[in-house]
Short mmCIF file of C-alpha atoms in Angstrom, two decimals:
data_model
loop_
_atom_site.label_atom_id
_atom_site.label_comp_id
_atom_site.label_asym_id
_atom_site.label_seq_id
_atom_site.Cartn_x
_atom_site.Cartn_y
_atom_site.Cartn_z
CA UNK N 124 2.71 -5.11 -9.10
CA UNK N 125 1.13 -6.70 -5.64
CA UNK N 126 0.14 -10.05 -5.67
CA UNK N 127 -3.12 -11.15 -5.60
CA UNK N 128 -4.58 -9.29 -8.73
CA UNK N 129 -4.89 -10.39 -12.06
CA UNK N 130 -3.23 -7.12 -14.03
CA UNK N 131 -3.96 -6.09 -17.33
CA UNK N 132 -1.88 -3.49 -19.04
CA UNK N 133 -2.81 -1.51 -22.50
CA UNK N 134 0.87 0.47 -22.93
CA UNK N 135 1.93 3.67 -23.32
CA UNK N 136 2.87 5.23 -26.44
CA UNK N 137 5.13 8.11 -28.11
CA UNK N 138 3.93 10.01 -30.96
CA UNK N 139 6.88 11.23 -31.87
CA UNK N 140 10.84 10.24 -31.19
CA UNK N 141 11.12 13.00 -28.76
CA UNK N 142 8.81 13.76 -25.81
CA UNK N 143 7.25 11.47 -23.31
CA UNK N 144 4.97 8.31 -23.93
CA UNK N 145 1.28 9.45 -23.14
CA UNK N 146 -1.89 7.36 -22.75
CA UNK N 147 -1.66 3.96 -21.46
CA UNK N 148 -4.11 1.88 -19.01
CA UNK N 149 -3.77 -0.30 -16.25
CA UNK N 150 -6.35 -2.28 -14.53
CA UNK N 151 -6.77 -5.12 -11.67
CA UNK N 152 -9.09 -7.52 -10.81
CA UNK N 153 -8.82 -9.56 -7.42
CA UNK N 154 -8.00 -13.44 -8.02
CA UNK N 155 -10.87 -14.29 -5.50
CA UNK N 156 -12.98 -12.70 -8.00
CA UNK N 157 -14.31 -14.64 -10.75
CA UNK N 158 -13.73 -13.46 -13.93
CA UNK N 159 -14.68 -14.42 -17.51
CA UNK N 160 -11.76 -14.18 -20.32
CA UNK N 161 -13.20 -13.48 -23.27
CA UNK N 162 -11.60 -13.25 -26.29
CA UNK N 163 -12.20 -10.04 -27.26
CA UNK N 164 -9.33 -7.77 -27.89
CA UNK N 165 -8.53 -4.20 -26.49
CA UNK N 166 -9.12 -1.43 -28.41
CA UNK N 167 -6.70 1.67 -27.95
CA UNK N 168 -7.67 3.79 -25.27
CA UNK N 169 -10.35 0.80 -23.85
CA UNK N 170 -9.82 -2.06 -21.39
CA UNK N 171 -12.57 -4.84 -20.85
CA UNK N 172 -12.96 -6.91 -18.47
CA UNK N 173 -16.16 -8.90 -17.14
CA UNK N 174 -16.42 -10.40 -13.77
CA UNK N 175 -19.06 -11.88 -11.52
CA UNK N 176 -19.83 -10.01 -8.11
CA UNK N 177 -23.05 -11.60 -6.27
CA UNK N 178 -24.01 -13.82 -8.75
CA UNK N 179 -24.22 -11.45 -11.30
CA UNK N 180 -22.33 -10.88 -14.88
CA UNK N 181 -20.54 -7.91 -15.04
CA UNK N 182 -19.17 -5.75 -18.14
CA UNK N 183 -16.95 -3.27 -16.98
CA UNK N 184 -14.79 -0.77 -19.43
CA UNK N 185 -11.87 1.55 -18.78
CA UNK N 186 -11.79 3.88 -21.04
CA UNK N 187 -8.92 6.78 -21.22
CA UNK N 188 -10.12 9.17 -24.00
CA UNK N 189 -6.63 11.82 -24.13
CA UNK N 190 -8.17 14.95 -26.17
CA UNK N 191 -11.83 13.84 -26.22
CA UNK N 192 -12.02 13.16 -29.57
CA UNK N 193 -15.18 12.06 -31.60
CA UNK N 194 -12.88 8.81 -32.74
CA UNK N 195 -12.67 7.38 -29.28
CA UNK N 196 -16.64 7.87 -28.75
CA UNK N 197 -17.02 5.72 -32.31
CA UNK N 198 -14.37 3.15 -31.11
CA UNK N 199 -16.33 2.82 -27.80
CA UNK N 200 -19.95 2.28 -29.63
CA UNK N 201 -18.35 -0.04 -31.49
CA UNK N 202 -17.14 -2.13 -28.71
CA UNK N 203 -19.94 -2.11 -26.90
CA UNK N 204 -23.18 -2.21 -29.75
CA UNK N 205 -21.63 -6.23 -30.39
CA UNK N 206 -22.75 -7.18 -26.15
CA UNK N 207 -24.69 -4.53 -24.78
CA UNK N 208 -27.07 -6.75 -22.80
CA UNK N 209 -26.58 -7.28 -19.13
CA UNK N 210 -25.02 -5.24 -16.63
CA UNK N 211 -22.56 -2.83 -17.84
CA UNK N 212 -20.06 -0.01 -16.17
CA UNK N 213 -18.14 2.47 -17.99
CA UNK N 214 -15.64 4.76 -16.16
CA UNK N 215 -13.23 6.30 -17.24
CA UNK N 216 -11.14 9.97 -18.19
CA UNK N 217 -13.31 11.50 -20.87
CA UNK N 218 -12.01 14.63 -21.34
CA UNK N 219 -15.34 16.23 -22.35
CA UNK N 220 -17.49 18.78 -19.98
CA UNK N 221 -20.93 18.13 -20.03
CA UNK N 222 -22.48 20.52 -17.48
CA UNK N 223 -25.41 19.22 -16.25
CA UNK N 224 -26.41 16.79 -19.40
CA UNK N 225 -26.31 13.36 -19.54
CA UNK N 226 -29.02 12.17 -17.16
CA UNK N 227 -31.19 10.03 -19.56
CA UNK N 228 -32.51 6.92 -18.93
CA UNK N 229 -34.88 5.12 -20.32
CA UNK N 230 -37.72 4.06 -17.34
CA UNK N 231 -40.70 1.70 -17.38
CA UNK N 232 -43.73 3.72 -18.36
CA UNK N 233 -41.79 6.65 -19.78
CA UNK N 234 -41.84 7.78 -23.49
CA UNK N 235 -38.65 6.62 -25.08
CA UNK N 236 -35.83 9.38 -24.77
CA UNK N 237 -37.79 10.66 -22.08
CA UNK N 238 -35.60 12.75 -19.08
CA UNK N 239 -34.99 10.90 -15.83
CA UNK N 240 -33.85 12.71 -12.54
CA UNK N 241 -31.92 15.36 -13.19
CA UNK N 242 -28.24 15.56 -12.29
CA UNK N 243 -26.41 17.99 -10.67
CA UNK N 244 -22.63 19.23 -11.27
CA UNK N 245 -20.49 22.00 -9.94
CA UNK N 246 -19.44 22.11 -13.27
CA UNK N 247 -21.98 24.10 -15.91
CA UNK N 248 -20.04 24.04 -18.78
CA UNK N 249 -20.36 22.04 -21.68
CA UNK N 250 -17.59 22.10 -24.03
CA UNK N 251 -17.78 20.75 -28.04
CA UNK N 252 -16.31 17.24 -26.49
CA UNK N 253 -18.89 17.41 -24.05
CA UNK N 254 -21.86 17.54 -26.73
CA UNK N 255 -20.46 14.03 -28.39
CA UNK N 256 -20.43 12.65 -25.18
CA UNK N 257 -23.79 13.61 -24.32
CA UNK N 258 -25.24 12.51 -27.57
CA UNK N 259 -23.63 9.07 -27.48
CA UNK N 260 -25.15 8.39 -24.22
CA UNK N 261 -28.47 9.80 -25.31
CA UNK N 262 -28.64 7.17 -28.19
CA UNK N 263 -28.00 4.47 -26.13
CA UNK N 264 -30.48 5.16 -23.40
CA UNK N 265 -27.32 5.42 -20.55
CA UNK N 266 -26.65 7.36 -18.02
CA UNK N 267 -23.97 9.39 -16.54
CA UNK N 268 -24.00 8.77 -12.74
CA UNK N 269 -21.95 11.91 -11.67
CA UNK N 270 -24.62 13.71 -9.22
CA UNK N 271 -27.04 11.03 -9.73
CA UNK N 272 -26.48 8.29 -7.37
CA UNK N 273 -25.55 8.42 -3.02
CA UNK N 274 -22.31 9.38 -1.89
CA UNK N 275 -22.08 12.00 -5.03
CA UNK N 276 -25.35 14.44 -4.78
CA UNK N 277 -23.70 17.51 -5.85
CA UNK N 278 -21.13 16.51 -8.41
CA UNK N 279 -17.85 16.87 -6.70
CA UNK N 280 -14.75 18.33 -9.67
CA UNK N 281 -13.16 15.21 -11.00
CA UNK N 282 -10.14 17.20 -12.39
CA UNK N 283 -7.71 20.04 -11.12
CA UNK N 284 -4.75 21.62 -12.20
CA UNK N 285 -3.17 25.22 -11.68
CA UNK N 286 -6.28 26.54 -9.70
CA UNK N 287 -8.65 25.40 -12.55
CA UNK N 288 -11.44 22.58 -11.71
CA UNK N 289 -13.87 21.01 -14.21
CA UNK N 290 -15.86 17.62 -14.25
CA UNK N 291 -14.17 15.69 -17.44
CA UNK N 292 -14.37 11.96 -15.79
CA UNK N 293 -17.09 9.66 -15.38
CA UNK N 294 -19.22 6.89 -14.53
CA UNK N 295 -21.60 5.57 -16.96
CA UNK N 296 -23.98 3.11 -17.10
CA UNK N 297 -27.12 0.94 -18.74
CA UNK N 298 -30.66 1.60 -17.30
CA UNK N 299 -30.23 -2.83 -15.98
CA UNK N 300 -27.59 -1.76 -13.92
CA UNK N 301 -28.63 1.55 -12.72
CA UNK N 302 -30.29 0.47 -9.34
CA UNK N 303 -27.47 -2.45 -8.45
CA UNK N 304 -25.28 0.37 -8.03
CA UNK N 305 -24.87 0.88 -4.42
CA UNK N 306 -22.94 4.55 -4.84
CA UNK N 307 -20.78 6.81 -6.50
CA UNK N 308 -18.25 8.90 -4.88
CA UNK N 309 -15.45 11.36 -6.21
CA UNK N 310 -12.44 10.88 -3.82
CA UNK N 311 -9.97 13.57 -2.23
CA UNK N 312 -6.18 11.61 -2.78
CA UNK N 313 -3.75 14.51 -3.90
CA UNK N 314 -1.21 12.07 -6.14
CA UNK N 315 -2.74 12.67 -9.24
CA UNK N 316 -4.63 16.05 -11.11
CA UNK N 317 -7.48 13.48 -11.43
CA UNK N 318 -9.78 12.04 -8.53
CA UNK N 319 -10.29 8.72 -7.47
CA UNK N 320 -14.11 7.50 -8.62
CA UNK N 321 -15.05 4.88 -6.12
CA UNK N 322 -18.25 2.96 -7.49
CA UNK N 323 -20.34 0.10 -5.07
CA UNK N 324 -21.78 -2.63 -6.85
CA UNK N 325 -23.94 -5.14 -5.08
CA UNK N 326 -24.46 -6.10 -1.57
CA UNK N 327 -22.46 -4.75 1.06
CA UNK N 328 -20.15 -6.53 2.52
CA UNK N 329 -16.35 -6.81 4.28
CA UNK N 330 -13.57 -7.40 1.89
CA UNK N 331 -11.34 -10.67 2.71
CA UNK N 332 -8.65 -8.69 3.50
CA UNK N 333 -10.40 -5.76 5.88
CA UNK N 334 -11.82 -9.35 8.02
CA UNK N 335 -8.76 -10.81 8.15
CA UNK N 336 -7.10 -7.91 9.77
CA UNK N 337 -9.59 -7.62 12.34
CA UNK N 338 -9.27 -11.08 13.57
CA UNK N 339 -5.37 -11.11 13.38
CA UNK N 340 -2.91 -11.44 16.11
CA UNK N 341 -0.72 -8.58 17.04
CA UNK N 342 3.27 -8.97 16.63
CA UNK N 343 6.00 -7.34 17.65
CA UNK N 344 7.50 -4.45 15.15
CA UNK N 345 10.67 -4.01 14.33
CA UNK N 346 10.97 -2.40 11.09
CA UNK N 347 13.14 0.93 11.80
CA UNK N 348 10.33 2.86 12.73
CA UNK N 349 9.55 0.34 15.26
CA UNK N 350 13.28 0.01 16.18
CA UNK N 351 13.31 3.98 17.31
CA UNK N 352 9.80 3.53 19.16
CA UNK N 353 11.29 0.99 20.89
CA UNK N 354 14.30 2.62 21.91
CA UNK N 355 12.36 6.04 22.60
CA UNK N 356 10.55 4.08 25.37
CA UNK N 357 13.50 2.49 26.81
CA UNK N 358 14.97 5.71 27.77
CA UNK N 359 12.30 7.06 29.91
CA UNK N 360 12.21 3.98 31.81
CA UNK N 361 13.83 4.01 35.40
CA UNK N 362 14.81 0.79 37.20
CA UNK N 363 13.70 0.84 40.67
CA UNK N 364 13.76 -3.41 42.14
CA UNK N 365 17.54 -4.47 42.79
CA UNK N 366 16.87 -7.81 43.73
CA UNK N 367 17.13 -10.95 41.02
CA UNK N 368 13.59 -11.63 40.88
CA UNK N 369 12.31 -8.24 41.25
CA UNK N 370 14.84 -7.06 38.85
CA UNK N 371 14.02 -9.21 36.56
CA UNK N 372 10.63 -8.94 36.31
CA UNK N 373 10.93 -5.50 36.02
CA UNK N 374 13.26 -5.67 32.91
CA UNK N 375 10.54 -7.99 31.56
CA UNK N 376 7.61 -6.32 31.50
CA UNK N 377 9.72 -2.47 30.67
CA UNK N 378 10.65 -4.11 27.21
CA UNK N 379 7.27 -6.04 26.87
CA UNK N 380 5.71 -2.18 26.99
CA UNK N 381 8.11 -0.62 24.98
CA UNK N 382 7.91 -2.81 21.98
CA UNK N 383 5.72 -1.01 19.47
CA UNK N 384 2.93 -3.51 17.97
CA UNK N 385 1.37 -3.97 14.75
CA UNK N 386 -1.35 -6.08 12.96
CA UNK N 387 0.14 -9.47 11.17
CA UNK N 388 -0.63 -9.93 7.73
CA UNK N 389 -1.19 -6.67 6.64
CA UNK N 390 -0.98 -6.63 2.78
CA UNK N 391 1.21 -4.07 0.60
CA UNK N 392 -0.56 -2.59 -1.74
CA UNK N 393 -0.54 -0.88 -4.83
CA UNK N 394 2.31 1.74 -5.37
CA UNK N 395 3.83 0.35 -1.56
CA UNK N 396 7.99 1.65 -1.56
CA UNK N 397 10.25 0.78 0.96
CA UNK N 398 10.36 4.73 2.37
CA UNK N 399 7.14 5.41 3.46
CA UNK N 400 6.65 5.75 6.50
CA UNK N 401 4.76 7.52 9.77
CA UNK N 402 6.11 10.98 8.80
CA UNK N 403 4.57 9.96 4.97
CA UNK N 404 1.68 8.70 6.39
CA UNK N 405 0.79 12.13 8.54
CA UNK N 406 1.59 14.53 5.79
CA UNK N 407 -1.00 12.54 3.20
CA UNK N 408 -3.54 12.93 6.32
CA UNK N 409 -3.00 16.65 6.48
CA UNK N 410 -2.64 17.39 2.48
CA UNK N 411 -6.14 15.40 2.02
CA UNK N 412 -7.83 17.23 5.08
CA UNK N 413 -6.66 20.48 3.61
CA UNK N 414 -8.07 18.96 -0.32
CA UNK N 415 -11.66 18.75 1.59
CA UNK N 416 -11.70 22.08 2.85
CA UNK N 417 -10.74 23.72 -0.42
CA UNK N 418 -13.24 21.47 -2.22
CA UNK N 419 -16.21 22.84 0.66
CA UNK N 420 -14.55 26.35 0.18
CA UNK N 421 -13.18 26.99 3.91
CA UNK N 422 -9.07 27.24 2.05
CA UNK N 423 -8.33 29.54 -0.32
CA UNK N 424 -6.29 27.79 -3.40
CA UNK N 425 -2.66 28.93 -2.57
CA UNK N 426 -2.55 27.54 1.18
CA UNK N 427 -3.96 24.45 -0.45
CA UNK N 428 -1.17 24.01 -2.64
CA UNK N 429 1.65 25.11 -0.16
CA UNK N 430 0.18 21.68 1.71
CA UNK N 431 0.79 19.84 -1.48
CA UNK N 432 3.83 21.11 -2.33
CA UNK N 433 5.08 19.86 1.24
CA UNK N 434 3.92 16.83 0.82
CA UNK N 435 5.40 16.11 -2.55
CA UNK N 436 8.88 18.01 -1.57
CA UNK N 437 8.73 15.43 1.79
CA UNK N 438 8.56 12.44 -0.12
CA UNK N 439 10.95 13.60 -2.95
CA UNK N 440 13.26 13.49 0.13
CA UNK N 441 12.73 10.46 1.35
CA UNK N 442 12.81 8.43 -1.78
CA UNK N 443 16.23 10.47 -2.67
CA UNK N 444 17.53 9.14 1.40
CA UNK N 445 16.34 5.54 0.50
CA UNK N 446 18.33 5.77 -2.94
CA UNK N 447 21.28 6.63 -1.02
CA UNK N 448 21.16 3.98 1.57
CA UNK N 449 20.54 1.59 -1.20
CA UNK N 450 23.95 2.94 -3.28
CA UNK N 451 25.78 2.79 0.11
CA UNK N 452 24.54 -1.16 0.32
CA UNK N 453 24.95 -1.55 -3.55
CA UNK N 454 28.57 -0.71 -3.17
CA UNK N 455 29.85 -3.19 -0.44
CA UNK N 456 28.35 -6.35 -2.60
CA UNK N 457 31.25 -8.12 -3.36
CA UNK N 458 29.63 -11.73 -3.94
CA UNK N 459 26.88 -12.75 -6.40
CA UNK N 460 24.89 -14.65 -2.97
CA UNK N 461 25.03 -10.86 -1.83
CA UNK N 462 23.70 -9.51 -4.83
CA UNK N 463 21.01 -11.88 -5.01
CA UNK N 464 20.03 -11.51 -0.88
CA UNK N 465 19.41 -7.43 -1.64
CA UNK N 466 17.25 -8.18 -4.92
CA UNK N 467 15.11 -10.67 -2.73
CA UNK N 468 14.70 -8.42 -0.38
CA UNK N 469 12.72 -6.24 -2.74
CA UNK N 470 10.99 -8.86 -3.81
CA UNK N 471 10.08 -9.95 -0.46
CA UNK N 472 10.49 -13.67 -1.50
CA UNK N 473 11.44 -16.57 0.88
CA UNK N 474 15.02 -18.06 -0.24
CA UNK N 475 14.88 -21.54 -0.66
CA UNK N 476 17.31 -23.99 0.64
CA UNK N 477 20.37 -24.80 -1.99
CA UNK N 478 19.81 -28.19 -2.86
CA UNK N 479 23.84 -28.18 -3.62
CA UNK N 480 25.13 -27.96 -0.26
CA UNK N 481 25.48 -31.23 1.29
CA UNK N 482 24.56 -32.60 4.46
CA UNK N 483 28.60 -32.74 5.74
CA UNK N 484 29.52 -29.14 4.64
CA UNK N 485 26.25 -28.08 6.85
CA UNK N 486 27.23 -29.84 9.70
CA UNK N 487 30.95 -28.31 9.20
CA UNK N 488 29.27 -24.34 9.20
CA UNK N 489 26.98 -24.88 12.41
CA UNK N 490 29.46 -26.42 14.53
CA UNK N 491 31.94 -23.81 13.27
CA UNK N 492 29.25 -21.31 14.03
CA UNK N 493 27.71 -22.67 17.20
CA UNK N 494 31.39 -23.56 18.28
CA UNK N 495 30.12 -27.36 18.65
CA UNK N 496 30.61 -30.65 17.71
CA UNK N 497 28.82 -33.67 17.52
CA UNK N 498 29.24 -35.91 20.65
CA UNK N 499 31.78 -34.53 23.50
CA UNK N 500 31.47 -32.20 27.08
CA UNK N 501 32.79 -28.65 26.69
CA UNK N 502 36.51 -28.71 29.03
CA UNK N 503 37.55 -26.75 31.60
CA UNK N 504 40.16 -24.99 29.17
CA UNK N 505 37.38 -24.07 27.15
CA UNK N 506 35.21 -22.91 29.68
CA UNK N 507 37.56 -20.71 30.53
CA UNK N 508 38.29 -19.19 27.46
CA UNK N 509 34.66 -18.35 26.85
CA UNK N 510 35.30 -16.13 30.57
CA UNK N 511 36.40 -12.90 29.06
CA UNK N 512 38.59 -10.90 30.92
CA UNK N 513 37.25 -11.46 34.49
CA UNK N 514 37.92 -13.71 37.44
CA UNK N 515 35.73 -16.24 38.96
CA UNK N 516 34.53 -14.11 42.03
CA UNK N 517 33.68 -10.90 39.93
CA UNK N 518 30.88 -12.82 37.77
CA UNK N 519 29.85 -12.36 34.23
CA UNK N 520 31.12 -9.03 32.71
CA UNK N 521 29.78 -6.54 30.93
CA UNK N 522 32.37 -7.79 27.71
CA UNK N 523 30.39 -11.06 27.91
CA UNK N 524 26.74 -9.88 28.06
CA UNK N 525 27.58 -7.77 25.31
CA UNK N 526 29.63 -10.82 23.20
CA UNK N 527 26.66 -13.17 23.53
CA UNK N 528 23.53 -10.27 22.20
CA UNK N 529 26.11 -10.09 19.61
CA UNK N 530 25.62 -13.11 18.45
CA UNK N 531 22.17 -13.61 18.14
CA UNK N 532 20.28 -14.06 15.12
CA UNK N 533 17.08 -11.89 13.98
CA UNK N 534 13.73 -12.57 13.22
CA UNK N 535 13.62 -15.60 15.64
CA UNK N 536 10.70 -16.75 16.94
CA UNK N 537 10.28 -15.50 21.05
CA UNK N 538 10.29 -18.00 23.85
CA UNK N 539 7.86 -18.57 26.48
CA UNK N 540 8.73 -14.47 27.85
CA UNK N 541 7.55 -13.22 24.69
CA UNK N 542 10.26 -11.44 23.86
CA UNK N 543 12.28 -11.58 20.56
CA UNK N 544 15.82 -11.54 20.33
CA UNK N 545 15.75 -8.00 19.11
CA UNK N 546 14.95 -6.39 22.13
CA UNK N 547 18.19 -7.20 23.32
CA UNK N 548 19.73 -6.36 20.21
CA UNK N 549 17.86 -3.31 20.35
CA UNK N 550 18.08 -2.15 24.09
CA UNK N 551 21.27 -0.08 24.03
CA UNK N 552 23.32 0.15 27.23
CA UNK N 553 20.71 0.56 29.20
CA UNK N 554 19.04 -3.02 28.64
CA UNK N 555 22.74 -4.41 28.65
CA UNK N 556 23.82 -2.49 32.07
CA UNK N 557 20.43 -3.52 33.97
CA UNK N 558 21.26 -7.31 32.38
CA UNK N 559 25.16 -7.29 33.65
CA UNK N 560 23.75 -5.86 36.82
CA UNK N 561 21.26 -8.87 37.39
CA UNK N 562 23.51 -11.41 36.07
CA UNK N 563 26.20 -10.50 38.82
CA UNK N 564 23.94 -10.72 41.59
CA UNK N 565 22.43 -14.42 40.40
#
């Protein structure tokens, strides 16, 4: 799971030996948020947690109610009738359809059960489930903020599956914390049969994150995507100066421009894999435009789900191409250092420094390496083997440019050009041809 959260995880379980686990609940709350850890223990199906956001004491509950059942309403009074004081959310998949019930709230100057604003839903029906529901958060005084509060005034379907569409989860509350919350929305990500609820509490303001992006510096890219950007741009480049400086420059500034750029710092977040990419990324964009216009009626249901299915069938392929690569790398590890260097790599860890190595064996790698030693002048005889295949009036070949990109090192930092070693790793034969070609005329 991504760093930075405090996770809290109420498993999965199988009724029987056969068939898949069902239920289960996972929740996160942001280490830069305080939180309070109580001692109070989960219930099945319900996940506390109570943090502080402006000052104020939150009680927030997941709950994940599978079939609806009475039980799960009982186990949830129960929870809650022992602290119900203070601010308190409850969201969650209830798996009951109340229509247009639910709206009740207690006011100031109102008889006691009295009706508050009515809510609206795009769902009428109330099933059996949906009665419980409705009468548990009668008796408490709550309310059910589906088509109650901004960002929600209609009460958008929460659920769809096979061309059917009903409201089954929520957002509930207590009449103290009715006004602190800022909005409700029903979201439009296609991953799940369920819709994301997105609920404001509080003041507005910029996550950490969101600000720190906006005031980072830009750095070069050169994941693969960025490695065929770069490349696409070399090629339509044409070299026009053939003098040194000219030349040069010119090289200089064509990679500078063809090196694609991206935001430092940016944080993976939850469910982040190693094969998304810009194709991924366009094909969510299109399957979620096409989920809004079937949710404001402009797209009938099966060109909706042709959109999905694409979407799902694209990145079915790509995770099955990753897998591949990964079995390709899996099968050339021949050391355990090897082994270890592709599991970091998922991890996205820093390797330490071995502590066993000592200072004489480094020194013995790096001037092996670097083809140094400590104190002494390169020789003529060595200088001259270094001149690969050419004599001393022809200049530096091709071969040599070529040897020497070879052997440097990625993910260095750039020099005063600001360019990175992997733009000459990455330039092809064109980058290499206009370098021989400037090199020769020095």
């Amino acid at each position: 799971m991504p760093e930075g959260w405090r996770w809290k995880c109420q498993p999965a379980r199988r009724e029987k030996k056969k068939g898949r686990a069902m239920g289960g609940t996972i929740t996160g709350v942001r280490k830069k948020i305080e939180e309070r850890n109580g001692s109070e223990e989960d219930v099945e199906g319900i996940q506390q947690r109570e943090v502080t956001i402006d000052k104020e004491r939150w009680r927030i509950i997941t709950v994940y109610n599978r079939e609806g059942s009475k039980d799960a309403l009982d186990r949830l009074r129960k929870v809650i009738v022992e602290r119900e004081k203070g601010n308190m959310l409850i969201a969650g998949d209830f798996n009951a359809r109340t229509g247009r019930e639910g709206g009740c709230c207690v006011k100031s100057g109102e008889e006691e059960g009295g009706k508050g604003k009515e809510r609206r839903s795009r769902d009428g029906v109330i099933n059996k489930q949906g009665y419980e529901l409705i009468k548990a958060v009668e008796e408490r005084g709550w309310m059910i903020l589906n088509g109650r509060k901004r960002g929600d005034e209609e009460g958008e379907w929460t659920y769809e599956k096979a061309g059917g569409r009903s409201v089954i989860d929520y957002g509930i509350t207590n009449l103290e914390a009715e006004e602190k919350i800022r909005s409700f929305k029903i979201g439009c990500r296609r991953e799940s049969d369920h819709y994301p609820i997105m609920i404001e509490l509080g003041k507005e303001y910029i996550r950490e994150e969101r600000k720190q992006k906006r005031e980072a510096e830009m750095i070069q890219d050169w994941s693969n995507e960025g490695v065929e950007y770069f490349r696409s741009n070399i090629e339509k480049i044409e070299w026009e100066k053939e003098d040194v400086k000219g030349g040069w420059e010119e090289l200089e500034e064509g990679v500078k421009r063809a090196v694609k750029m991206k935001r430092r710092g940016g944080r993976k977040g939850v469910g982040w894999v190693l094969w998304w990419d810009k194709e991924c990324r366009e094909k969510k964009k299109e399957v979620n435009r096409a989920g809004r216009k079937y949710r404001r009626r402009k797209m009938g249901y099966n060109e909706f789900v042709v959109k999905r299915r694409e979407y799902r069938e694209l990145c079915e392929k790509k995770e099955a191409e990753q897998r591949r690569l990964e079995e390709g790398e899996i099968k050339k590890i021949t050391t355990e250092a090897q082994a270890w260097k592709f599991i970091n790599r998922g991890r996205k860890k820093r390797e330490g420094v071995s502590n066993e190595i000592k200072m004489q064996e480094w020194e013995e790698y790096f001037m092996k390496a670097l083809e140094g030693v400590k104190e002494r002048s390169v020789g003529e005889g060595e200088e001259e083997g270094r001149r690969v295949g050419r004599k001393d009036e022809e200049g530096i070949s091709r071969e040599e440019v070529n040897i020497e990109i070879e052997r440097l090192k990625k993910g260095k930092a750039a020099g005063i050009d600001g360019i990175r070693n992997e733009a000459w790793m990455k330039g092809g034969d064109k980058v290499g041809k206009k370098l021989e070609e400037i090199y020769r005329k020095i």
